[in-house]
Amino acid sequence: MVRSGGEPMPTGPAHLRERFLQGEPVARGGVRGSILDSWRRCRSLGLSPDQADPPFHDDFDPDGRIVRAAAPVLDRLQARYSGTEINISVADATGTVLLRRFGEASLAARLPAFQRVPGFMFAERFAGTNGIGLALADRRFIRVHGAEHFAERSQQNACVALPVRDPLSGRIEGVLCFGYPRAADSPALGIVLRRAVRAVERRLLGESSARERALLRAYLATGVDTADGPRRGVALDEPALGLHPRDRALLLERAAELLSRGQRAAVAVTLSDGRRVTLVSRPTASASGVAGLAIEVVVPGPAAPGGLGGPEVAVPHQSDALPEFATAPTVLAAVSRLARLTAAAPPRPAPTTPTATDGGATIDGRPTGPPPATRTERTGPPPSTSTERTGRTGPAPATPPATPPPSTRGLLLVGEPHVGAYAVAARRRLELLSEVGARIGTTLDVRRTVGELAETSVPRFADYVTVDLPEPVLRGEESADPLADLVRTVVHGIRDDLPFTPVGQRIVFGPTAPQVRCLTTGRAELEPDLKVAAGWLAQDPEHTERLLAHVHSLIAVPLLARGVVLGVVSFYRAQDPAPFGDDDRSLAQELVSRAALSTDNARRYTRERGMVLALQRRLLPHGLPDQDAVEVAHRYLPAESDVGGDWYDVIPLSGARIGLLVGDVVGHGMLSAATMGRLRTAARSFAELDFPPDEVLGHLDNLVGRLDRDDPDGEGVGIIGATCLYVIYDPTEQRCVMARAGHPPPALVRPDGTVSYPELPAGPPLGLGGLPFDAVEIDVPPDSGLVLFTDGLIEDRNRDVDLVLDQLRGALAGHPERSPEETCEAILDSVAPAHPCDDIALLVARTHALDPARIAAWDLPPDPALVGEIRARATRQLADWGLEETAFAVELILSELVTNAIRHGSGPVRVRLLHHRSLICEVSDSSNTAPHLRQAGSNDEGGRGLFLVAQLARSWGTRHLPEGKVIWAECGLDAA
């Protein structure tokens, strides 16, 4: 970089920081994104780089959990860095420094007073950009070097920091930070820091394990009071229990749920063999005051009739609630950890008695109590409170004493209630991930796919979900600047009246908003407490203030797939008082990652479908030709899943006739659309050569066969075939000639409102080859309706074709007055499937007849002397029509055509004039020989007649009949 005068412009964090503080724009290329985001948040908080010392709190716990776990680790680090200028700090989750260690004792004297003793808060909102505050804000490993600090006093220092997490809950318990002079920076410090954090986390896990072992000792030492005296529990894997591994897993799952409730209760569980066992939770406490629950399983003996009945959940009459157990936030924890909570000591061999026994257990090789006694024990609530069998409360009726069936009791789980809450939350999150995999991506619609993500997440994970996608992504394209064209696509939550930006409105996030950070960094951004989230609050203070009355925690996740930014998903929590945590962020990242792949698939499909649809529409007729034979309306509806190869066409023919064509290429996608374009072009060319319908289909059949054989894939898998229906209507005779190739027949609506399907030979689909096509000729009165359609209108996997044809007949019958446009709408409204799985091409024509007064025809024998008489008759007829200006051209054309018919043809000659949009001259004879236009030589006496006809007529041609031919020429009405 250079200044305007050629002087090099200084670069680096120090210069960029000065520019930032002066209000100049700073790009991410010159300073790291996390640092720039922190600077922006500091500015939005109103912090000053030369601010006073951060606040001091003296009400922290000097013997808290994180302090006990970190102190020995910090002592070892102090010994390792003895004599250096490094200082080591441990802060809690609020940024309050709890522990300080110095490599050199004199370093403490050189530091400011606020850095010497615990109690000062280094959260970003108080101290600006620093290691502890940024590690808590970004919740990951952080390195801050020199001028990257926001405060002036820290410019000569550097630091690395990393959050410390509870291995069980996943929560951030604190931050471990190394501070040192800028010149002492080394990559090795980051490695040591990570190892030290892992050591602290292992000590945190050890504290939890120690509490669980203490609870287990207390349970086994105390025993359970029964009618026969105290008894000890046995391990669940005691062979006498005879549990299948699948049943054991089920019991562990239900036991974790029971443990998470934090109270005495009983739950009946049905095993795979039909037996019902009971899980019983009993409070227990260790000598050090750790309170928890022991979960026992009671398995009835084989003599128990019907097993253990009763309600699904039964709470004993003396419910020992444990109010001191605050339900922990639902965080991701390993369910497999619960297997280690069962009694590990091997029990004594069970006596060979008819009843099951409780064996003694040991811990660390020491017996925990006297040998067990053989007995049975009643489980469940006392008889005095039972309402299960009597249906009423109060003392149970007196019953003869009976010996209950023998049962086996084993210890299943022991621990603190929050441990069970973690396990239950982990299982539910695994279930949520499984459900997301099954529910998201059921369609290839971008909006529907992200909507499924929101619907699956609410309310099991979040209370509200918003999804913002760039406009190009909604069209199937990639966005060049996702932040510039975000559109609110989904708003879903437990209520509909929250002041979120509505769907369809453009979204503009502030530069420090979590959504912008997540799109920039490519990772999920967590804001546990929105009330102190400076970046989120600053983007739109008025709007965020209204939202704060309803939501309190946010996770913003980028929607990324295959390197393409598809949008951003925001999860909000409202009802659950616990904020989102890092485990929630991990889960949100996984949910969105799975949805992103489905969304990208839908985007790619949308792009491909748009390309195919654009090609399809480009290859279809752009307008209808001007003609008076029929009044036409058409519709084309692409399939919801994919675009096929349906087409239609309206082709003006000689003699004022009109050709109506519909077809369907088998298959979907780009190949089908391209093949459709080739077939439609070929069909139009064959039709304009005046071939009859059966011959047109024959030529198309040969073409499809050639395309199949010439397939570059070598096996012809791209083109399977096609169907086609071709109808020619002649308004001069009010007749139709039609033929079909494997296509549904048309519907004919007569002027009286009756509907019929003409009996047409089906014909083979195009491409099979070797079989002829048959044409059928029928009378069609004026003002009749012809309805041509493809099979997408009537064929559906959930409907019977015959019933749909009857439905179509009912939609058409009794309404002869409808226009073709109204008929199209009626058919689509009443007959077309709601979600078409195949394309629909619909062509509706209302026939008209050419006025007989506009037709003049003469039959004459093949006598050359009659040519002059024909010219005279034609001149008089043109005068009657008011077309005297065209008489000269018509006389010359008729003279040449009649002379050729008499000289080169055979049989009688017929001359016909049609006053249509143009003037049509037709001369027919019984010969099949057709004239050909050629360039006559200078010495040739003949060969100039057709050349003269071609010059005088707008167009001319030959139409073959079953017997003979017709040579026609069309003149413009303005011809001189």
Coordinates of C-alpha atoms in Angstrom, one line a residue, residues 444-939:
L444 CA -36.6 -31.0 -3.3
D445 CA -38.0 -27.6 -2.4
V446 CA -35.6 -25.1 -0.8
R447 CA -38.3 -23.3 1.3
R448 CA -39.9 -26.6 2.4
T449 CA -36.5 -28.1 3.4
V450 CA -35.5 -25.3 5.7
G451 CA -39.1 -25.2 7.0
E452 CA -38.7 -28.8 8.0
L453 CA -35.6 -28.0 10.0
A454 CA -37.5 -25.3 11.9
E455 CA -40.5 -27.6 12.5
T456 CA -38.3 -30.4 13.8
S457 CA -36.3 -28.1 16.1
V458 CA -39.4 -26.5 17.8
P459 CA -40.0 -27.1 20.7
R460 CA -37.6 -29.9 21.4
F461 CA -34.5 -27.8 20.9
A462 CA -35.5 -24.2 20.5
D463 CA -38.6 -22.1 21.1
Y464 CA -38.3 -20.1 17.9
V465 CA -36.4 -20.6 14.7
T466 CA -35.8 -18.1 11.9
V467 CA -34.1 -18.9 8.5
D468 CA -32.7 -16.3 6.2
L469 CA -31.7 -17.2 2.7
P470 CA -30.2 -15.1 -0.1
E471 CA -32.6 -14.5 -3.0
P472 CA -30.3 -16.3 -5.5
V473 CA -30.4 -19.4 -3.4
L474 CA -34.2 -19.5 -3.5
R475 CA -33.9 -19.4 -7.3
G476 CA -31.4 -22.3 -7.3
E477 CA -28.3 -20.1 -7.8
E478 CA -25.2 -19.3 -5.7
S479 CA -25.1 -15.9 -4.0
A480 CA -22.1 -13.7 -4.6
D481 CA -22.7 -11.7 -1.5
P482 CA -25.0 -13.6 1.0
L483 CA -25.1 -10.7 3.5
A484 CA -26.4 -8.2 0.8
D485 CA -29.5 -10.1 -0.3
L486 CA -30.8 -12.1 2.7
V487 CA -34.6 -12.6 2.7
R488 CA -36.5 -13.9 5.7
T489 CA -37.7 -17.3 4.5
V490 CA -39.0 -19.1 7.7
V491 CA -40.3 -18.0 11.0
H492 CA -41.5 -20.8 13.2
G493 CA -42.1 -21.0 17.0
I494 CA -44.3 -21.9 19.8
R495 CA -46.3 -18.7 19.2
D496 CA -47.0 -16.6 16.2
D497 CA -47.2 -13.1 17.7
L498 CA -43.6 -12.4 18.4
P499 CA -42.1 -9.3 16.6
F500 CA -39.8 -11.2 14.3
T501 CA -39.2 -9.8 10.8
P502 CA -42.0 -11.4 8.7
V503 CA -41.4 -13.9 5.9
G504 CA -40.5 -12.4 2.6
Q505 CA -38.9 -9.2 3.9
R506 CA -35.3 -8.3 3.3
I507 CA -33.0 -8.8 6.3
V508 CA -30.1 -6.5 7.1
F509 CA -27.9 -7.5 10.0
G510 CA -25.5 -5.2 11.8
P511 CA -21.7 -5.7 11.3
T512 CA -21.4 -7.2 14.9
A513 CA -24.5 -9.3 14.8
P514 CA -24.0 -13.0 15.6
Q515 CA -25.5 -13.9 12.2
V516 CA -22.9 -11.9 10.4
R517 CA -20.1 -13.4 12.5
C518 CA -21.3 -16.9 11.8
L519 CA -21.5 -16.3 8.0
T520 CA -18.0 -14.8 8.1
T521 CA -16.3 -17.5 10.3
G522 CA -18.3 -20.4 9.0
R523 CA -19.1 -21.7 12.5
A524 CA -22.0 -21.4 14.9
E525 CA -22.1 -18.3 17.2
L526 CA -23.6 -18.6 20.7
E527 CA -25.1 -15.7 22.7
P528 CA -26.1 -17.3 26.0
D529 CA -27.5 -14.0 27.4
L530 CA -29.0 -11.6 24.8
K531 CA -29.3 -8.9 27.4
V532 CA -25.5 -8.5 27.4
A533 CA -24.9 -9.4 23.7
A534 CA -23.5 -6.1 22.5
G535 CA -23.3 -7.2 18.8
W536 CA -26.9 -8.4 18.7
L537 CA -28.3 -5.4 20.6
A538 CA -26.5 -2.9 18.4
Q539 CA -27.9 -4.0 15.1
D540 CA -31.4 -2.6 15.6
P541 CA -32.0 -1.4 19.2
E542 CA -35.7 -0.8 18.8
H543 CA -36.4 -4.2 17.3
T544 CA -34.1 -6.1 19.7
E545 CA -35.6 -4.4 22.7
R546 CA -39.0 -5.8 21.7
L547 CA -37.6 -9.2 21.2
L548 CA -35.9 -9.2 24.6
A549 CA -39.3 -9.3 26.2
H550 CA -39.7 -12.8 24.8
V551 CA -36.4 -14.4 24.1
H552 CA -33.2 -14.6 26.1
S553 CA -30.7 -16.9 24.3
L554 CA -29.5 -17.3 20.7
I555 CA -27.5 -19.6 18.5
A556 CA -26.8 -18.4 15.0
V557 CA -25.6 -21.1 12.6
P558 CA -24.4 -20.7 9.0
L559 CA -26.1 -22.8 6.4
L560 CA -23.1 -24.2 4.6
A561 CA -22.8 -27.1 2.2
R562 CA -20.1 -28.0 -0.3
G563 CA -18.4 -24.6 0.2
V564 CA -21.6 -22.7 -0.7
V565 CA -23.1 -20.2 1.7
L566 CA -26.9 -20.9 1.6
G567 CA -28.0 -18.7 4.5
V568 CA -28.2 -18.5 8.3
V569 CA -30.4 -20.2 10.8
S570 CA -31.1 -18.6 14.2
F571 CA -32.3 -20.6 17.2
Y572 CA -33.9 -18.7 20.1
R573 CA -34.8 -19.9 23.5
A574 CA -37.7 -18.3 25.5
Q575 CA -39.5 -20.6 27.9
D576 CA -36.6 -22.7 29.1
P577 CA -34.9 -20.5 31.8
A578 CA -31.6 -22.2 31.1
P579 CA -29.6 -20.5 28.3
F580 CA -28.1 -22.2 25.4
G581 CA -24.7 -23.8 26.1
D582 CA -21.8 -25.1 24.0
D583 CA -23.4 -28.5 23.8
D584 CA -26.4 -26.8 22.3
R585 CA -24.2 -25.0 19.9
S586 CA -22.7 -28.3 18.8
L587 CA -26.1 -29.9 18.4
A588 CA -27.4 -26.8 16.4
Q589 CA -24.3 -27.1 14.2
E590 CA -25.1 -30.8 13.5
L591 CA -28.7 -30.1 12.9
V592 CA -28.0 -27.3 10.4
S593 CA -25.2 -29.3 8.7
R594 CA -27.6 -32.1 8.0
A595 CA -30.2 -29.7 6.8
A596 CA -27.7 -27.8 4.7
L597 CA -26.9 -30.8 2.5
S598 CA -30.6 -31.4 1.8
T599 CA -31.0 -27.6 1.2
D600 CA -28.1 -27.6 -1.2
N601 CA -29.6 -30.7 -3.0
A602 CA -32.9 -28.8 -3.3
R603 CA -31.0 -25.7 -4.5
R604 CA -29.2 -27.7 -7.2
Y605 CA -32.4 -29.4 -8.2
T606 CA -34.1 -26.0 -8.4
R607 CA -31.4 -24.7 -10.6
E608 CA -31.5 -27.7 -12.9
R609 CA -35.3 -27.7 -12.9
G610 CA -35.3 -24.0 -13.8
M611 CA -32.8 -24.6 -16.6
V612 CA -34.9 -27.5 -18.0
L613 CA -38.1 -25.6 -17.6
A614 CA -36.6 -22.6 -19.4
L615 CA -35.5 -24.9 -22.2
Q616 CA -38.9 -26.5 -22.2
R617 CA -40.8 -23.3 -22.4
R618 CA -38.4 -22.0 -25.0
L619 CA -39.0 -25.0 -27.2
L620 CA -42.8 -24.7 -26.9
P621 CA -44.8 -22.3 -29.1
H622 CA -44.4 -18.7 -28.0
G623 CA -47.7 -17.7 -29.6
L624 CA -50.6 -19.0 -31.7
P625 CA -50.8 -18.5 -35.4
D626 CA -53.4 -16.2 -37.0
Q627 CA -56.1 -18.4 -38.5
D628 CA -59.8 -18.7 -38.6
A629 CA -60.3 -22.5 -38.6
V630 CA -60.3 -22.9 -34.8
E631 CA -60.3 -20.9 -31.7
V632 CA -57.5 -22.2 -29.5
A633 CA -56.4 -22.1 -25.8
H634 CA -53.5 -24.1 -24.3
R635 CA -51.8 -24.8 -21.0
Y636 CA -48.5 -26.3 -19.9
L637 CA -48.0 -27.4 -16.3
P638 CA -44.6 -28.9 -15.4
A639 CA -44.5 -31.7 -12.9
E640 CA -43.7 -30.9 -9.3
S641 CA -40.8 -33.3 -9.1
D642 CA -39.2 -32.8 -12.5
V643 CA -39.8 -31.4 -15.9
G644 CA -40.7 -33.8 -18.7
G645 CA -41.0 -33.7 -22.4
D646 CA -44.6 -32.8 -23.1
W647 CA -45.3 -30.4 -26.0
Y648 CA -48.2 -29.1 -28.1
D649 CA -48.4 -27.2 -31.4
V650 CA -50.8 -25.4 -33.7
I651 CA -49.8 -25.6 -37.3
P652 CA -51.5 -23.7 -40.2
L653 CA -51.8 -26.0 -43.3
S654 CA -52.7 -25.4 -46.9
G655 CA -56.4 -25.1 -47.9
A656 CA -57.3 -23.1 -44.7
R657 CA -56.8 -26.3 -42.6
I658 CA -55.2 -26.4 -39.2
G659 CA -53.1 -29.1 -37.5
L660 CA -53.3 -29.8 -33.8
L661 CA -50.5 -31.7 -32.2
V662 CA -49.7 -32.9 -28.7
G663 CA -46.9 -35.3 -27.7
D664 CA -45.0 -36.6 -24.7
V665 CA -41.4 -37.8 -24.6
V666 CA -40.9 -40.6 -22.0
G667 CA -38.7 -39.5 -19.1
H668 CA -37.8 -36.3 -17.4
G669 CA -34.9 -33.9 -17.3
M670 CA -32.8 -32.0 -19.7
L671 CA -32.5 -34.9 -22.2
S672 CA -36.3 -35.3 -22.4
A673 CA -36.7 -31.5 -22.9
A674 CA -34.1 -31.5 -25.6
T675 CA -35.6 -34.5 -27.3
M676 CA -39.0 -32.9 -27.2
G677 CA -37.6 -29.9 -29.0
R678 CA -36.2 -32.0 -31.8
L679 CA -39.4 -34.0 -32.2
R680 CA -41.6 -30.9 -32.2
T681 CA -39.4 -29.3 -34.9
A682 CA -39.5 -32.5 -37.0
A683 CA -43.3 -32.9 -36.5
R684 CA -43.9 -29.4 -37.6
S685 CA -41.7 -29.9 -40.7
F686 CA -43.5 -33.1 -41.6
A687 CA -46.9 -31.5 -41.1
E688 CA -46.0 -28.4 -43.3
L689 CA -45.1 -30.9 -46.1
D690 CA -48.8 -31.7 -46.1
F691 CA -48.3 -35.3 -45.0
P692 CA -51.4 -36.9 -43.6
P693 CA -51.4 -37.7 -39.8
D694 CA -50.5 -41.4 -40.2
E695 CA -47.5 -40.6 -42.4
V696 CA -46.3 -37.8 -40.0
L697 CA -46.3 -40.4 -37.2
G698 CA -44.5 -42.8 -39.4
H699 CA -41.7 -40.3 -40.1
L700 CA -41.5 -39.4 -36.3
D701 CA -41.3 -43.1 -35.5
N702 CA -38.3 -43.4 -37.8
L703 CA -36.7 -40.3 -36.3
V704 CA -37.0 -41.5 -32.7
G705 CA -35.5 -44.8 -33.7
R706 CA -32.5 -43.0 -35.3
L707 CA -32.1 -40.8 -32.2
D708 CA -32.1 -43.9 -30.0
R709 CA -29.5 -45.7 -32.2
D710 CA -27.3 -42.6 -32.4
D711 CA -27.3 -42.1 -28.6
P712 CA -23.7 -41.2 -27.6
D713 CA -24.0 -43.3 -24.5
G714 CA -24.0 -46.3 -26.7
E715 CA -26.8 -48.2 -25.1
G716 CA -29.7 -45.9 -26.0
V717 CA -30.7 -45.4 -22.3
G718 CA -31.3 -41.7 -22.8
I719 CA -34.3 -41.9 -25.2
I720 CA -36.9 -44.5 -24.5
G721 CA -39.7 -43.3 -26.8
A722 CA -42.5 -40.9 -27.1
T723 CA -46.3 -40.7 -27.7
C724 CA -48.1 -38.3 -30.1
L725 CA -51.6 -37.4 -31.3
Y726 CA -52.0 -35.5 -34.5
V727 CA -55.3 -34.0 -35.7
I728 CA -56.0 -32.1 -38.9
Y729 CA -59.2 -30.1 -39.1
D730 CA -60.6 -28.9 -42.5
P731 CA -63.0 -25.9 -42.0
T732 CA -64.2 -26.2 -45.6
E733 CA -65.6 -29.7 -45.1
Q734 CA -66.0 -29.7 -41.3
R735 CA -64.0 -32.9 -41.0
C736 CA -61.1 -34.1 -38.9
V737 CA -58.4 -36.6 -39.8
M738 CA -56.5 -37.9 -36.7
A739 CA -54.0 -40.6 -35.8
R740 CA -52.2 -41.4 -32.6
A741 CA -49.1 -43.2 -31.5
G742 CA -49.7 -44.7 -28.0
H743 CA -51.3 -41.4 -26.9
P744 CA -54.7 -40.9 -25.2
P745 CA -57.4 -40.0 -27.7
P746 CA -58.9 -36.6 -27.8
A747 CA -62.3 -35.6 -26.3
L748 CA -64.9 -34.3 -28.8
V749 CA -67.5 -31.9 -27.4
R750 CA -70.3 -31.6 -29.8
P751 CA -72.5 -28.4 -30.0
D752 CA -75.3 -30.1 -28.1
G753 CA -72.9 -30.6 -25.1
T754 CA -72.4 -34.4 -25.5
V755 CA -68.8 -35.7 -25.0
S756 CA -67.2 -38.6 -26.7
Y757 CA -63.8 -40.1 -27.2
P758 CA -63.3 -41.1 -30.8
E759 CA -62.4 -44.7 -31.5
L760 CA -58.8 -44.3 -32.7
P761 CA -56.4 -47.2 -33.2
A762 CA -53.9 -46.8 -30.4
G763 CA -50.8 -47.3 -32.5
P764 CA -47.4 -48.2 -31.0
P765 CA -45.4 -45.5 -29.2
L766 CA -42.8 -43.7 -31.3
G767 CA -39.5 -45.4 -31.5
L768 CA -40.6 -49.1 -31.6
G769 CA -40.6 -49.2 -35.4
G770 CA -42.0 -51.7 -37.9
L771 CA -45.7 -51.1 -37.2
P772 CA -47.9 -48.8 -39.3
F773 CA -50.2 -46.1 -38.0
D774 CA -53.9 -45.8 -39.0
A775 CA -55.8 -42.5 -39.4
V776 CA -59.5 -42.0 -38.8
E777 CA -61.7 -39.4 -40.4
I778 CA -64.7 -38.1 -38.6
D779 CA -67.3 -35.3 -39.1
V780 CA -66.9 -32.4 -36.7
P781 CA -69.8 -29.9 -36.8
P782 CA -69.0 -26.2 -36.3
D783 CA -68.7 -24.9 -32.8
S784 CA -67.5 -28.3 -31.6
G785 CA -64.7 -28.7 -29.1
L786 CA -61.6 -30.7 -29.5
V787 CA -59.6 -31.4 -26.3
L788 CA -56.1 -32.8 -26.7
F789 CA -54.0 -33.6 -23.6
T790 CA -51.1 -35.6 -22.5
D791 CA -51.3 -38.5 -20.0
G792 CA -50.2 -36.3 -17.1
L793 CA -53.8 -35.0 -16.9
I794 CA -55.4 -38.4 -16.4
E795 CA -52.7 -40.8 -15.2
D796 CA -51.9 -40.7 -11.5
R797 CA -50.7 -43.5 -9.2
N798 CA -53.6 -42.8 -6.8
R799 CA -56.4 -42.5 -9.5
D800 CA -58.0 -44.9 -12.0
V801 CA -57.7 -43.8 -15.6
D802 CA -61.2 -44.8 -16.5
L803 CA -62.6 -42.8 -13.5
V804 CA -60.6 -39.8 -14.5
L805 CA -61.8 -40.0 -18.1
D806 CA -65.4 -40.1 -16.7
Q807 CA -64.5 -37.1 -14.6
L808 CA -63.2 -35.3 -17.7
R809 CA -66.4 -36.1 -19.5
G810 CA -68.4 -34.6 -16.7
A811 CA -66.3 -31.4 -16.7
L812 CA -66.9 -30.9 -20.4
A813 CA -70.5 -32.1 -20.8
G814 CA -73.3 -29.6 -20.8
H815 CA -71.2 -26.5 -21.4
P816 CA -71.0 -26.0 -25.1
E817 CA -71.0 -22.2 -24.6
R818 CA -67.7 -22.1 -22.9
S819 CA -64.7 -20.5 -24.6
P820 CA -61.5 -22.6 -24.9
E821 CA -59.9 -20.5 -22.1
E822 CA -62.8 -21.3 -19.8
T823 CA -62.6 -24.9 -20.8
C824 CA -58.9 -25.1 -19.9
E825 CA -59.6 -23.6 -16.5
A826 CA -62.5 -25.9 -15.8
I827 CA -60.4 -29.0 -16.7
L828 CA -57.4 -28.0 -14.6
D829 CA -59.6 -27.1 -11.6
S830 CA -61.6 -30.3 -11.7
V831 CA -59.5 -33.0 -13.4
A832 CA -55.8 -32.2 -13.0
P833 CA -54.1 -33.8 -10.0
A834 CA -53.3 -31.4 -7.1
H835 CA -49.7 -32.4 -7.2
P836 CA -48.9 -33.6 -10.7
C837 CA -46.1 -36.2 -10.9
D838 CA -45.9 -35.7 -14.7
D839 CA -46.1 -32.8 -17.1
I840 CA -49.5 -31.7 -18.4
A841 CA -49.9 -30.3 -21.9
L842 CA -53.5 -29.3 -22.7
L843 CA -54.8 -28.0 -26.1
V844 CA -58.5 -27.0 -26.4
A845 CA -59.9 -25.9 -29.9
R846 CA -63.3 -24.7 -30.9
T847 CA -64.0 -25.4 -34.5
H848 CA -65.4 -23.0 -37.0
A849 CA -66.6 -23.5 -40.6
L850 CA -65.5 -21.5 -43.6
D851 CA -68.5 -19.6 -45.1
P852 CA -69.7 -21.5 -48.2
A853 CA -70.1 -18.1 -49.9
R854 CA -66.3 -17.8 -49.7
I855 CA -65.7 -21.1 -51.6
A856 CA -65.9 -21.4 -55.4
A857 CA -65.3 -24.7 -57.1
W858 CA -65.5 -25.9 -60.7
D859 CA -65.1 -29.4 -62.2
L860 CA -64.0 -29.6 -65.8
P861 CA -62.8 -32.3 -68.2
P862 CA -59.1 -32.4 -69.2
D863 CA -59.6 -30.1 -72.3
P864 CA -57.1 -27.3 -72.9
A865 CA -59.8 -25.3 -74.6
L866 CA -61.5 -24.8 -71.2
V867 CA -58.6 -22.9 -69.6
G868 CA -59.9 -19.6 -70.8
E869 CA -63.3 -20.3 -69.4
I870 CA -61.8 -21.1 -66.0
R871 CA -60.0 -17.7 -66.1
A872 CA -63.2 -15.9 -66.9
R873 CA -65.2 -17.7 -64.1
A874 CA -62.4 -16.9 -61.6
T875 CA -62.4 -13.2 -62.7
R876 CA -66.2 -12.9 -62.1
Q877 CA -65.9 -14.6 -58.7
L878 CA -63.2 -12.3 -57.6
A879 CA -65.3 -9.4 -58.7
D880 CA -68.1 -10.7 -56.5
W881 CA -65.7 -10.9 -53.6
G882 CA -64.4 -7.4 -54.2
L883 CA -60.9 -8.7 -55.1
E884 CA -60.5 -7.2 -58.5
E885 CA -57.0 -6.2 -57.8
T886 CA -55.8 -9.8 -57.5
A887 CA -57.4 -10.9 -60.7
F888 CA -54.3 -10.5 -62.9
A889 CA -52.1 -12.7 -60.6
V890 CA -54.9 -15.3 -60.2
E891 CA -55.5 -15.6 -63.9
L892 CA -51.8 -16.3 -64.5
I893 CA -51.6 -18.8 -61.7
L894 CA -54.7 -20.7 -62.7
S895 CA -53.7 -20.7 -66.3
E896 CA -50.4 -22.4 -65.4
L897 CA -51.7 -24.8 -62.9
V898 CA -54.7 -25.9 -65.0
T899 CA -52.6 -26.3 -68.1
N900 CA -50.0 -28.5 -66.2
A901 CA -52.9 -30.6 -64.7
I902 CA -54.4 -31.2 -68.2
R903 CA -51.0 -31.8 -69.9
H904 CA -49.3 -33.9 -67.2
G905 CA -52.1 -35.3 -65.1
S906 CA -55.0 -37.6 -65.8
G907 CA -58.7 -37.7 -65.2
P908 CA -61.0 -34.7 -64.4
V909 CA -59.6 -31.5 -63.1
R910 CA -61.1 -29.6 -60.1
V911 CA -60.5 -25.9 -59.5
R912 CA -61.2 -24.3 -56.1
L913 CA -60.9 -20.7 -54.9
L914 CA -61.0 -20.0 -51.1
H915 CA -61.5 -16.5 -49.8
H916 CA -59.8 -16.8 -46.5
R917 CA -57.3 -14.5 -44.8
S918 CA -55.6 -14.8 -48.2
L919 CA -56.8 -16.0 -51.6
I920 CA -56.0 -19.7 -52.1
C921 CA -56.1 -21.3 -55.6
E922 CA -56.2 -25.1 -55.7
V923 CA -56.1 -27.3 -58.8
S924 CA -56.5 -31.1 -58.3
D925 CA -56.3 -34.1 -60.6
S926 CA -56.1 -37.8 -60.2
S927 CA -52.4 -38.1 -61.0
N928 CA -49.8 -38.7 -58.2
T929 CA -47.0 -37.0 -60.1
A930 CA -45.9 -33.8 -58.5
P931 CA -44.4 -30.8 -60.2
H932 CA -40.9 -29.6 -59.3
L933 CA -39.6 -26.1 -59.6
R934 CA -36.4 -25.8 -61.7
Q935 CA -34.3 -23.1 -63.3
A936 CA -35.1 -23.2 -67.0
G937 CA -32.2 -22.8 -69.5
S938 CA -32.0 -19.9 -71.9
N939 CA -32.8 -22.2 -74.8

